[in-house]
Coordinates of C-alpha atoms and ligand atoms in Angstrom, one line a residue:
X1413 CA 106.8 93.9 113.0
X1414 CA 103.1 94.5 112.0
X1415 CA 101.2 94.0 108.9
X1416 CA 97.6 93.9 107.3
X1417 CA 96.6 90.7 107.4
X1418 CA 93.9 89.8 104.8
X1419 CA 92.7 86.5 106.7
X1420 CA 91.5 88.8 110.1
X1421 CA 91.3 92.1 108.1
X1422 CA 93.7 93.7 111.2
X1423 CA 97.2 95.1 111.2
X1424 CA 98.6 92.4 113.5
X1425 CA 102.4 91.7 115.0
X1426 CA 103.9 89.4 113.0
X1427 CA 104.7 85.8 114.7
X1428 CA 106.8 83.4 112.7
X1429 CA 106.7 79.8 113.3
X1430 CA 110.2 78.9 113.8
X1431 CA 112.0 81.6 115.5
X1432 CA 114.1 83.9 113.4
X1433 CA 113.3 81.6 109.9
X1434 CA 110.3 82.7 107.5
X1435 CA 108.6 80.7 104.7
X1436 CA 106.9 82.7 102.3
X1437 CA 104.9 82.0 98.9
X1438 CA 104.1 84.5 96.6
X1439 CA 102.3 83.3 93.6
X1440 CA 103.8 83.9 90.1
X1441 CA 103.4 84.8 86.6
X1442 CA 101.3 82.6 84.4
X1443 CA 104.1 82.9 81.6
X1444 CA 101.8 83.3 78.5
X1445 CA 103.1 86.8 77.7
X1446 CA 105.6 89.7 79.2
X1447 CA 104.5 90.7 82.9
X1448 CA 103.0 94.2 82.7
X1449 CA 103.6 96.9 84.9
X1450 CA 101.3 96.1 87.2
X1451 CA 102.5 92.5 87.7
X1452 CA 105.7 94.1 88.5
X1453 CA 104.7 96.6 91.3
X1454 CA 102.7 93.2 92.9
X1455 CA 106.2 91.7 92.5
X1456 CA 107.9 94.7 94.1
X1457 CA 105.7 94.7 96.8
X1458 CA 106.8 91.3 97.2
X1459 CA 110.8 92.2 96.8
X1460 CA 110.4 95.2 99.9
X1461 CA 108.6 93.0 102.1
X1462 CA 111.0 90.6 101.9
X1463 CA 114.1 92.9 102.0
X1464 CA 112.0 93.7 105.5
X1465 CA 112.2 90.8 106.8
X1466 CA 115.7 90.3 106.2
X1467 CA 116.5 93.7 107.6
X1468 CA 114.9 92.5 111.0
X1469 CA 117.1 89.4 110.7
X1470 CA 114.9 86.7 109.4
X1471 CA 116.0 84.1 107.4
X1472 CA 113.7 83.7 104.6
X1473 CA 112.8 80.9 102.7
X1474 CA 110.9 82.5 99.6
X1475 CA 109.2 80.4 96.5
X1476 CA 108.1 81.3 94.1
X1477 CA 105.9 79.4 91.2
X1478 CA 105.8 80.0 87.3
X1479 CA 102.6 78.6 86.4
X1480 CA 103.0 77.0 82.5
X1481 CA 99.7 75.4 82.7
X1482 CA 96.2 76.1 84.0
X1483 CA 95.6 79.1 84.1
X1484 CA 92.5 79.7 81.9
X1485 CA 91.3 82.7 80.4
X1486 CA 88.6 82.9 82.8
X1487 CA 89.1 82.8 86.9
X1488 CA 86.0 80.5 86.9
X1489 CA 87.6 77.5 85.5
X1490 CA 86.5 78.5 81.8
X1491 CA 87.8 79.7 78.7
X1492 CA 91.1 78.5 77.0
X1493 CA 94.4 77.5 78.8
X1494 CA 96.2 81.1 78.2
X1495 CA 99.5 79.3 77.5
X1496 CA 97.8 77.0 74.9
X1497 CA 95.7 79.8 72.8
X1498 CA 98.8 81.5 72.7
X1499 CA 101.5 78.7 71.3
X1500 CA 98.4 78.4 68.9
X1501 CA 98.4 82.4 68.2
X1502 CA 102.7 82.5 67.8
X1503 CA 102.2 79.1 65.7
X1504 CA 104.9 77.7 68.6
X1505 CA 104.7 74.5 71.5
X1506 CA 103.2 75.5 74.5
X1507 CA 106.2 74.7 76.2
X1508 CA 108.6 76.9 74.1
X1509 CA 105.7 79.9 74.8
X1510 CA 106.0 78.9 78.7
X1511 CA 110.1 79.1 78.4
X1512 CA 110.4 82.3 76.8
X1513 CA 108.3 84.6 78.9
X1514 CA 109.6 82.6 81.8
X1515 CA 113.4 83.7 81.0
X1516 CA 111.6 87.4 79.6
X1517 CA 109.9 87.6 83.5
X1518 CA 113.8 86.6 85.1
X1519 CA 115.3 89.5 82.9
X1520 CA 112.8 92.1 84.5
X1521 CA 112.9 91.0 88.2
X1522 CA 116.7 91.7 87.2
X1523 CA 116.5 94.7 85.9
X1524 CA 114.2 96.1 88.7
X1525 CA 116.4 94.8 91.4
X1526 CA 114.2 92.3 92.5
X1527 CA 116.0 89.3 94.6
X1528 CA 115.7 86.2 93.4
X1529 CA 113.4 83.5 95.4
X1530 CA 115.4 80.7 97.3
X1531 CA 112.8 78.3 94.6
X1532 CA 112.2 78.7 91.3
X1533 CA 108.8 75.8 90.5
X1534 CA 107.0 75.0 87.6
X1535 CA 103.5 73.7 88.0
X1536 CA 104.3 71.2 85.2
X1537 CA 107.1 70.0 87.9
X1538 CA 104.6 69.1 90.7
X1539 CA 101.7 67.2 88.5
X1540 CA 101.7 63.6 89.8
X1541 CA 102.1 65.8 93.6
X1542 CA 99.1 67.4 92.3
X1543 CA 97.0 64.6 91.6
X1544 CA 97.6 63.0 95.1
X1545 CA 96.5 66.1 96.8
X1546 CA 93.4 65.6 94.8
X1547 CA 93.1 61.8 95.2
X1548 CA 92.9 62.7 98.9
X1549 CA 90.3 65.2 98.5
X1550 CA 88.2 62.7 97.0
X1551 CA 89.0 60.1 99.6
X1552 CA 87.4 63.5 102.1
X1553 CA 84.6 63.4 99.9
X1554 CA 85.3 67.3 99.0
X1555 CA 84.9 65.9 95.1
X1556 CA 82.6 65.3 92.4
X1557 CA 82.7 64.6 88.7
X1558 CA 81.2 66.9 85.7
X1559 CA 81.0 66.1 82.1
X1560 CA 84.7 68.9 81.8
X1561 CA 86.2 68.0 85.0
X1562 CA 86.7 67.0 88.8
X1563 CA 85.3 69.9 91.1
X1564 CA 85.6 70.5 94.1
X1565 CA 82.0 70.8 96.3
X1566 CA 82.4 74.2 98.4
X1567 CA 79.3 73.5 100.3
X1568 CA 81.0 70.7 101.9
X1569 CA 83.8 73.1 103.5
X1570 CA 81.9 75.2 106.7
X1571 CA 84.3 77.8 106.5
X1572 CA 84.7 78.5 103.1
X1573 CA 85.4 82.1 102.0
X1574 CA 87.7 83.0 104.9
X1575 CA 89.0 85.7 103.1
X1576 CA 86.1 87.2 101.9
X1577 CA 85.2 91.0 103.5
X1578 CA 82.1 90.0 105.5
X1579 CA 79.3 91.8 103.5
X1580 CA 80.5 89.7 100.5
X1581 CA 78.7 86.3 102.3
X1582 CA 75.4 87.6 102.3
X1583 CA 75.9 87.2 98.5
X1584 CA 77.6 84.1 98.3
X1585 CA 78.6 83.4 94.4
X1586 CA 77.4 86.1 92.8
X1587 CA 80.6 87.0 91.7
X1588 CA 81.6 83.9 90.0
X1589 CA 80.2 82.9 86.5
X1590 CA 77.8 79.8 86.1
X1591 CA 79.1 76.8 84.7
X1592 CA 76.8 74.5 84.1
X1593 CA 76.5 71.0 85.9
X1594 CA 78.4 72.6 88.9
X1595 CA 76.6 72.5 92.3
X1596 CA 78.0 75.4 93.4
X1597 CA 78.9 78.4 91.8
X1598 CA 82.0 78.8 93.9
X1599 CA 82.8 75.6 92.9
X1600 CA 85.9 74.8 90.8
X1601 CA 87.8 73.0 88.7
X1602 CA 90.9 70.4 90.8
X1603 CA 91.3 68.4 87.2
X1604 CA 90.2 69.5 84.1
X1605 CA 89.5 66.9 81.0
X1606 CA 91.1 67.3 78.2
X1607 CA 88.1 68.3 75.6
X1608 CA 87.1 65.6 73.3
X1609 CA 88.5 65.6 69.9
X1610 CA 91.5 67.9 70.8
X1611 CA 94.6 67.3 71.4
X1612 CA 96.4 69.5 73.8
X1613 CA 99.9 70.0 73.9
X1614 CA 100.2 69.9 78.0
X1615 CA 98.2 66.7 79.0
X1616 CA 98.8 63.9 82.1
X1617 CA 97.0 60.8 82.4
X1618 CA 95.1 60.5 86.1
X1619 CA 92.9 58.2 87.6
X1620 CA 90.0 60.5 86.0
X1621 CA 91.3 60.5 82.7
X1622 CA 93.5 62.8 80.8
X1623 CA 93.6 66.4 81.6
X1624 CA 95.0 69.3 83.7
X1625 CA 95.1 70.5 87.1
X1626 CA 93.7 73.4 88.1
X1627 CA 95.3 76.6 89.0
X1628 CA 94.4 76.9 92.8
X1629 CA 95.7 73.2 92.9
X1630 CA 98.9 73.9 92.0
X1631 CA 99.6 76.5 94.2
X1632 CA 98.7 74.6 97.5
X1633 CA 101.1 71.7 96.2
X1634 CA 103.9 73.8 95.4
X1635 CA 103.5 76.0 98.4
X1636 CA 103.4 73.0 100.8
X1637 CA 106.2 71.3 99.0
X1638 CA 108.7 73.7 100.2
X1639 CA 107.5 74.9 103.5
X1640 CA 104.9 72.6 105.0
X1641 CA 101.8 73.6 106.2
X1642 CA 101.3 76.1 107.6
X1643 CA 103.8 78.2 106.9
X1644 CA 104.2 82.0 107.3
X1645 CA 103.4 84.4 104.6
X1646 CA 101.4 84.1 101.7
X1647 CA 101.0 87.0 99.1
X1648 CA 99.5 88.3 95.7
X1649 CA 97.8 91.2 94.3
X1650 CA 94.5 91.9 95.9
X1651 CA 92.6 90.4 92.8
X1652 CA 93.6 86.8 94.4
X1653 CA 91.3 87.6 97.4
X1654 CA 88.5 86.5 96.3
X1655 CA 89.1 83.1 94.3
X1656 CA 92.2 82.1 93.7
X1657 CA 93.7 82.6 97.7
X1658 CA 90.5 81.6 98.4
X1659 CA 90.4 77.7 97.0
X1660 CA 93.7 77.3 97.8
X1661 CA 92.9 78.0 101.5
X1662 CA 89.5 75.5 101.3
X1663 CA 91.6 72.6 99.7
X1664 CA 94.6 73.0 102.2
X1665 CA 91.5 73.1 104.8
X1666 CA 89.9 70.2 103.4
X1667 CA 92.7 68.0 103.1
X1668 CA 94.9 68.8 105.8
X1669 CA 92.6 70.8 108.7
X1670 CA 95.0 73.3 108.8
X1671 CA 95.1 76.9 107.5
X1672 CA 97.7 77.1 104.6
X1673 CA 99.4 80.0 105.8
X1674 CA 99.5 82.3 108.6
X1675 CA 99.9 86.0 107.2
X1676 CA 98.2 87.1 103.8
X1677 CA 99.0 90.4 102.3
X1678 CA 98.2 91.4 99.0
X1679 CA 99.4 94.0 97.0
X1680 CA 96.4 97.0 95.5
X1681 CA 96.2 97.5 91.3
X1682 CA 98.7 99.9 89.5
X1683 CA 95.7 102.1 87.6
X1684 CA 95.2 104.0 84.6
X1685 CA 92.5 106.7 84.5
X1686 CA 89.2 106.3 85.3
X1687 CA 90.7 104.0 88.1
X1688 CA 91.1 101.3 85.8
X1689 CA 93.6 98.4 86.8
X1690 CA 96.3 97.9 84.2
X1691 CA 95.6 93.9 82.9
X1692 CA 96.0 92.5 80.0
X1693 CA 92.4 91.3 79.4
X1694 CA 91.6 95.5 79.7
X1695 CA 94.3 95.6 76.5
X1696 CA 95.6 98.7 78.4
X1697 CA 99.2 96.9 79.5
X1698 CA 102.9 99.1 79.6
X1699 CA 106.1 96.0 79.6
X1700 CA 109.4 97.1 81.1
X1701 CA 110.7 97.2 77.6
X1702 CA 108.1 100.2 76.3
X1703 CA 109.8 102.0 79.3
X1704 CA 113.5 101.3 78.4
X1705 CA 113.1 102.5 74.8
X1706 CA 111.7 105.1 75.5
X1707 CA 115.2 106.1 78.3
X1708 CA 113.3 105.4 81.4
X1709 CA 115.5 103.4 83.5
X1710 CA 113.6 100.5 85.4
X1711 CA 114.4 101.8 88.4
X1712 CA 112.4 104.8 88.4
X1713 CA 109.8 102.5 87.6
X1714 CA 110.6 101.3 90.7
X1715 CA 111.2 104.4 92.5
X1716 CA 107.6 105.1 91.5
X1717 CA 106.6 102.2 93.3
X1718 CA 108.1 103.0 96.5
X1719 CA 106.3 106.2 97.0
X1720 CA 102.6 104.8 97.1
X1721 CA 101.9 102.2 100.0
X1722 CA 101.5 98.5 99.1
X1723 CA 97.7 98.7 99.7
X1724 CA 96.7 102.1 98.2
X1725 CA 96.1 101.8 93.9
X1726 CA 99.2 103.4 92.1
X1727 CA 98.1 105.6 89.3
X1728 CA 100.5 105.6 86.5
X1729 CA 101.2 108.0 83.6
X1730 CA 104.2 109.3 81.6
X1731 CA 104.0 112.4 84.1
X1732 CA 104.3 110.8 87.6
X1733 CA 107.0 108.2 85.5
X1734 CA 109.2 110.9 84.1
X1735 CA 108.9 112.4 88.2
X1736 CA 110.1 109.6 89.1
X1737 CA 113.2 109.4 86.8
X1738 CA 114.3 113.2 87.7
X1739 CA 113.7 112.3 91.2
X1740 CA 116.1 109.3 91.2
X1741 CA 118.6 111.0 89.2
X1742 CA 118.6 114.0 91.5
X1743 CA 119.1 111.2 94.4
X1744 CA 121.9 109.7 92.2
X1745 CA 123.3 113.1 92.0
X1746 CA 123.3 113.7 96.2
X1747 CA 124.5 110.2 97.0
X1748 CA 127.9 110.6 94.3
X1749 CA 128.2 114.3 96.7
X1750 CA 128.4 112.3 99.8
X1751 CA 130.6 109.7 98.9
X1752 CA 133.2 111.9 98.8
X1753 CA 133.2 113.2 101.7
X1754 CA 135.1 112.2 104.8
X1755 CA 134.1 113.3 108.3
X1756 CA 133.2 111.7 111.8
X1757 CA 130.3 110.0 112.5
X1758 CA 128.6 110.7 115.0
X1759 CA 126.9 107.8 116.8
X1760 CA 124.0 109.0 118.2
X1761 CA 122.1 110.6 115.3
X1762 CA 122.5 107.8 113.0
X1763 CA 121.0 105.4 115.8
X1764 CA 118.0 108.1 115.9
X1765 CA 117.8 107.8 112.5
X1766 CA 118.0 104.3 112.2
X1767 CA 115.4 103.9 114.6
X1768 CA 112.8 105.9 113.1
X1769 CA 113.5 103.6 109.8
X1770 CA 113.1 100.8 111.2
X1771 CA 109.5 101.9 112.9
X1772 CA 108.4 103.3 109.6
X1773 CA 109.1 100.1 107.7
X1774 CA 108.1 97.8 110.4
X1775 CA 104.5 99.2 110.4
X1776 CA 102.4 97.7 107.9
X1777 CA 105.6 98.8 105.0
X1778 CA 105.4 102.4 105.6
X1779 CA 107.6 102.7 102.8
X1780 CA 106.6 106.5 101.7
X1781 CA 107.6 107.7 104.9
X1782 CA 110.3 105.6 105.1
X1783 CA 111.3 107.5 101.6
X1784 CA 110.6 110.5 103.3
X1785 CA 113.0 110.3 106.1
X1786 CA 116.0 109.2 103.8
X1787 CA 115.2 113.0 101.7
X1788 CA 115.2 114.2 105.2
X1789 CA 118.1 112.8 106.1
X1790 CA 120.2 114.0 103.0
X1791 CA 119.0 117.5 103.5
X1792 CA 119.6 117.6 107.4
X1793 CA 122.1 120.1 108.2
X1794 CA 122.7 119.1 111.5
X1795 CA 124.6 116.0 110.2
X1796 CA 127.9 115.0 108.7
X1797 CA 128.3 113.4 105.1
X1798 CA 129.5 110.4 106.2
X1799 CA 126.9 109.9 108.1
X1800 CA 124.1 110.8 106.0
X1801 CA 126.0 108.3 103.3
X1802 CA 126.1 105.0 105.6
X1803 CA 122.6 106.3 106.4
X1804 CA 121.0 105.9 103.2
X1805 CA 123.2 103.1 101.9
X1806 CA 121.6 101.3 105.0
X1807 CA 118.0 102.3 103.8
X1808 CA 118.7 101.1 100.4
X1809 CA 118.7 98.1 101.5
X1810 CA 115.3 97.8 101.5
X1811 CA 114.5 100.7 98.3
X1812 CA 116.9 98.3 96.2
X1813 CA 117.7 101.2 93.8
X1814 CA 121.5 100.5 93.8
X1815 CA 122.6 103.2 95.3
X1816 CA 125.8 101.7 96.5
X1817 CA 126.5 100.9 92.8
X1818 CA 126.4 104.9 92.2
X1819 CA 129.5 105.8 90.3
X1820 CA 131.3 109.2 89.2
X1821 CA 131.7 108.7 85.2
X1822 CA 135.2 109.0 83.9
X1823 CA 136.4 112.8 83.8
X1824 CA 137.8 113.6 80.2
X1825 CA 141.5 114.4 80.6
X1826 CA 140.9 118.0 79.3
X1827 CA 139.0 118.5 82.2
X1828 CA 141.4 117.3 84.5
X1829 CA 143.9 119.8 82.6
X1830 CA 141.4 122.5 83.2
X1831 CA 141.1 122.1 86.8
X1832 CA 144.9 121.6 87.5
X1833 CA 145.4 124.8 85.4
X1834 CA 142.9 126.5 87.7
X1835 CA 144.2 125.1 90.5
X1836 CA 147.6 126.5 90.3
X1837 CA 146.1 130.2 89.3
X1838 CA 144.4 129.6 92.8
X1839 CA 147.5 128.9 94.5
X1840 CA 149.4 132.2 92.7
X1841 CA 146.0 134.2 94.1
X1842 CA 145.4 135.1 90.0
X1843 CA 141.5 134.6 91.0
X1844 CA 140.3 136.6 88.0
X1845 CA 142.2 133.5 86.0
X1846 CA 140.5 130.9 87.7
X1847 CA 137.4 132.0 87.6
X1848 CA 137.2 132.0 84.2
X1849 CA 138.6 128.5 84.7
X1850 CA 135.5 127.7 86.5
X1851 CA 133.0 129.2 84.4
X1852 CA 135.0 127.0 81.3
X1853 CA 134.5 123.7 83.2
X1854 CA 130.8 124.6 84.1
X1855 CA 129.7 125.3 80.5
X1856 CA 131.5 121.8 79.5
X1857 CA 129.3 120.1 81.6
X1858 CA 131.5 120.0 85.2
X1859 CA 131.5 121.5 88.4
X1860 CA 134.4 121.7 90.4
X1861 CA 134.0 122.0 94.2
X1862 CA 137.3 122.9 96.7
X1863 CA 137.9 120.3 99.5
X1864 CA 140.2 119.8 102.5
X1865 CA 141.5 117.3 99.9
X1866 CA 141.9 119.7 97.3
X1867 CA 139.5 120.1 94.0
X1868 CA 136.6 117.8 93.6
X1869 CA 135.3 117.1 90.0
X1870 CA 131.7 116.4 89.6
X1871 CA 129.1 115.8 86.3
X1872 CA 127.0 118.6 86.4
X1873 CA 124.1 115.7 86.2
X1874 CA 124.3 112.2 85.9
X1875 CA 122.0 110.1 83.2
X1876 CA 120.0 107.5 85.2
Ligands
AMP1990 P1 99.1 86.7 86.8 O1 100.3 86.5 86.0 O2 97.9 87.2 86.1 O3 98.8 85.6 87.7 O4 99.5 88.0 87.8 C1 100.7 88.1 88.5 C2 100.5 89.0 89.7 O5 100.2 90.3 89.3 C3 99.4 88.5 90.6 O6 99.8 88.6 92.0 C4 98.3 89.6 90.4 O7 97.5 89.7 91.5 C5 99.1 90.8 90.1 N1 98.4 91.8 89.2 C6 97.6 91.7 88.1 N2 97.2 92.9 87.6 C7 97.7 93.8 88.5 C8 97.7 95.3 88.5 N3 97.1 96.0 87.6 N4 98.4 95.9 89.5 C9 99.1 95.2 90.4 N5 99.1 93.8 90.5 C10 98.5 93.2 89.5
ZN1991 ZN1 98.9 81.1 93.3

C-alpha cells in the first residue's frame, strides 16, 4: 500500500508498526454547530481510507475526538471559544450546545455510511491528562507565561514546522496573526486564562490558574492516550497543515522526542465557485439536512465524493449533486438486474478483476478509477452476472453506498395478475395478447423480463 505522506511530501509504501494492527487518529468536529458538507467529505476521506486498510486485512484501531472546548474563533489562539459564543447566541449551557451537535454529527456519519471509530473522546474527558502533558513541557522549558495564557516558545523546538512545504520557512510566521506579548508568532496558546471578570461555563483549575487547554493540546493527549506514540496514521483536511498538525507534532516532539505519528494525509477543500472552500466562517455552508429536504439521498452526496481524489478540491453545485443521485440510482437499478441472475462464476476473471481493484485503491486511494473499473465491470460483456454481482458487492466494501442492502420494492398484486395473465397467453403462443400485456405493465411503471426461471418483474426505476 502507498500513500502521500504530508510529513516527506512523497507517495511512500505504507509500514505499520505492529504487523497487521493500525492506530489511526483523525481529528473531529468542534461541535458548536452541524458539520457542513465539506467537513463530511474530510470525514469520508477518512471512512475510504479506513475501509482500505481493512480490505488489506489490517486491524484498525481508529479514534476519533469531539472537541467541546477550545477551539477559538481564530486558529491563532484568539477570538471567542466557538462553543461558548454559541450556548450564549442559543441562550443554552455550553455543554448542552456541545451534546446536541455531537449526537446531530453521529446521525450524519450514519446516514453517509460512515463506520464508527473504535473511540469516541471528548476533550473535556482528558483535562487533568492535558495539564500533565503541559506540566512536562514546562519542566522542558518549551513554556512561558503571558498576561491570557501559557504558550508554548517555538523557537526553542529546531525542527519546528515539519510539515510546512519548504518555501513556506523562508517566511516563518507570516501566516499567523500577532498576538501581543507572544515571542513568537507561531507561538500558541497550551492553557488559556479564563478572562478576568467573566465567568465561563467550561473552566478547570491548574497550577496556572483557571482556564482552558488549547486545541493542539488536546489532540496530542487524546491521540496518545489510545495508541501511544507514535502510532500510525494521522489525518485531517489539508487546512490542519499548517497549525493545528503542526503544534501538535512540536509538543509531541518536545515532550516525548518522538514524532507523533508516522503517516499524515489530509484530505483537499470541497469548493464553491470562485474556488472558494465551503466553511462556515465564509457563511457559504450546505448541512446534510438542506440535501435530504430537498430528496437527495446522502449517499449521492457521497457518491459525489468518491469520484474526485482525496487530494484534488471537490467542486460542488446542485448540478454535479443531482449527477450524482441519477448516477447512483442508475447503479441501484443494475445491481437489483444482477441479483437475480444465477450463472457460473468463473474464477479467473473475477481474480483479474479483483486484482486491478486492489492496485487502484492501494495507490495513494485511486478511488475514481477504482469507480471506474466497477462501471466497467457491470458493463463487461465478456462476464457472467453472478460474477459481476460478487464483484461489485466486494468493491462496495470500500464505496460504502449499501449496495448489498439494494432491494426490489414490493410488486402490487395487480401486477403480478398482469404478468401471470401474460404469461399463460405466452404459453397458448396468443403473442398479439401478451404483448399488449407487456405494453400494460410498462406504462404502469414495470418491466417484465423472461428468464430460464420464468418471468422476472422489475420497477421501471427505483427512487434512491
Ligand atoms: P472543524 O470542525 O472545523 O475542526 O473541521 C472538521 C474537519 O473538516 C477538519 O478535518 C477540517 O480540516 C475539515 N474541513 C473544514 N472545511 C472543509 C472543506 N471546505 N472541505 C473539506 N474539509 C474541510
Ligand atoms: Zn486535532
Amino acid at each position: 500500500m502507498k500513500f502521500y505522506n504530508t510529513l516527506s511530501r512523497k507517495i511512500e509504501n505504507f509500514k505499520p508498526i505492529k504487523d497487521k494492527k493500525v492506530g489511526m487518529y483523525t481529528c473531529g468536529p468542534t461541535v458548536y454547530y452541524y458539520a457542513h458538507l465539506g467537513n463530511l467529505r474530510t470525514y469520508i476521506f477518512e471512512d475510504i481510507l479506513k475501509r482500505v486498510l481493512e480490505y488489506n486485512n489490517y486491524k484498525v484501531k481508529h479514534i476519533m475526538n469531539i472537541t467541546d472546548v477550545g477551539h477559538l474563533t481564530s486558529d491563532a489562539d484568539t477570538g471567542e471559544d466557538k462553543i461558548e459564543k454559541q450556548a450564549k447566541k442559543q441562550k443554552k449551557s455550553a455543554y448542552q450546545i456541545a451534546e446536541f451537535y455531537t449526537k446531530a454529527f453521529k446521525k450524519d456519519l450514519e446516514r453517509l455510511n460512515i463506520k464508527k471509530p473504535t473511540v469516541w473522546v471528548k476533550a473535556t474527558r482528558t483535562i487533568k491528562e492535558q495539564i500533565k502533558l503541559i506540566q512536562l513541557l514546562e519542566k522542558k522549558g518549551f513554556t512561558y507565561r503571558i498576561s491570557d495564557g501559557i504558550y508554548f516558545d517555538t523557537s526553542r523546538l529546531k525542527t519546528y514546522g515539519r510539515l510546512w512545504p519548504k518555501k513556506m520557512k523562508l517566511k516563518e510566521g507570516a501566516r499567523v496573526e500577532k498576538v501581543k506579548d507572544k515571542k513568537n508568532p507561531t507561538d500558541f496558546a497550551l492553557w488559556k486564562f479564563s478572562p478576568k471578570g467573566v465567568k465561563r461555563q467550561m473552566e478547570w483549575n491548574s497550577p496556572w490558574g483557571k482556564g482552558f487547554p488549547g486545541w493542539h493540546t488536546e489532540c496530542v493527549v487524546m491521540s496518545i492516550k489510545y495508541l501511544g506514540i507514535p502510532f500510525d496514521i494521522h489525518c485531517g483536511g489539508v487546512d490542519h497543515i499548517l497549525i493545528h498538525h503542526t503544534n501538535e507534532i512540536a509538543q509531541a516532539e518536545a515532550a516525548y522526542g518522538k514524532i507523533l505519528a508516522n503517516y499524515w494525509l489530509h484530505g483537499e477543500f470541497l469548493i464553491l465557485k470562485k474556488k472558494k472552500r465551503m466553511g462556515k466562517s465564509e457563511g457559504n455552508v450546505v448541512i446534510l439536512d438542506d440535501l435530504i429536504k430537498n430528496g437527495i439521498n446522502p449517499l449521492a452526496y457521497r457518491y459525489l465524493c468518491l469520484t474526485s481524489h482525496y487530494r484534488s478540491p471537490l467542486f460542488f453545485s446542485s448540478k454535479a449533486l443531482s449527477a450524482s443521485q441519477n448516477a447512483l440510482k442508475k447503479l441501484y437499478e443494475k445491481i437489483l438486474k444482477l441479483k437475480h441472475q444465477t450463472s457460473n462464476i468463473k474464477h479467473q476473471t473475477f481474480v483479474k478483476y479483483q486484482k486491478k481493484f486492489l492496485k487502484l485503491i492501494n495507490t495513494d486511494l485511486n478511488i475514481p478509477k477504482a469507480l471506474a473499473l466497477m462501471w466497467k465491470v457491470i458493463e463487461d460483456k465478456k462476464i457472467s452476472d453472478s460474477e459481476k454481482y460478487a464483484l461489485v458487492l466486494d468493491f462496495d466494501k470500500i464505496f460504502g453506498l449499501k449496495l448489498n442492502k439494494v432491494k426490489k420494492p414490493k410488486i402490487p398484486l395487480e401486477i403480478k395478475k398482469m404478468v401471470l395473465l401474460r404469461e399463460k397467453y405466452r404459453k397458448q403462443k396468443q403473442w398479439e395478447k401478451a404483448d399488449k400485456l407487456r405494453k400494460k405493465i410498462e406504462e404502469k411503471g414495470y418491466k417484465v423480463e423472461d428468464t430460464q426461471k420464468g418471468p422476472e418483474i422489475f420497477p421501471q426505476s427505483i427512487s434512491v
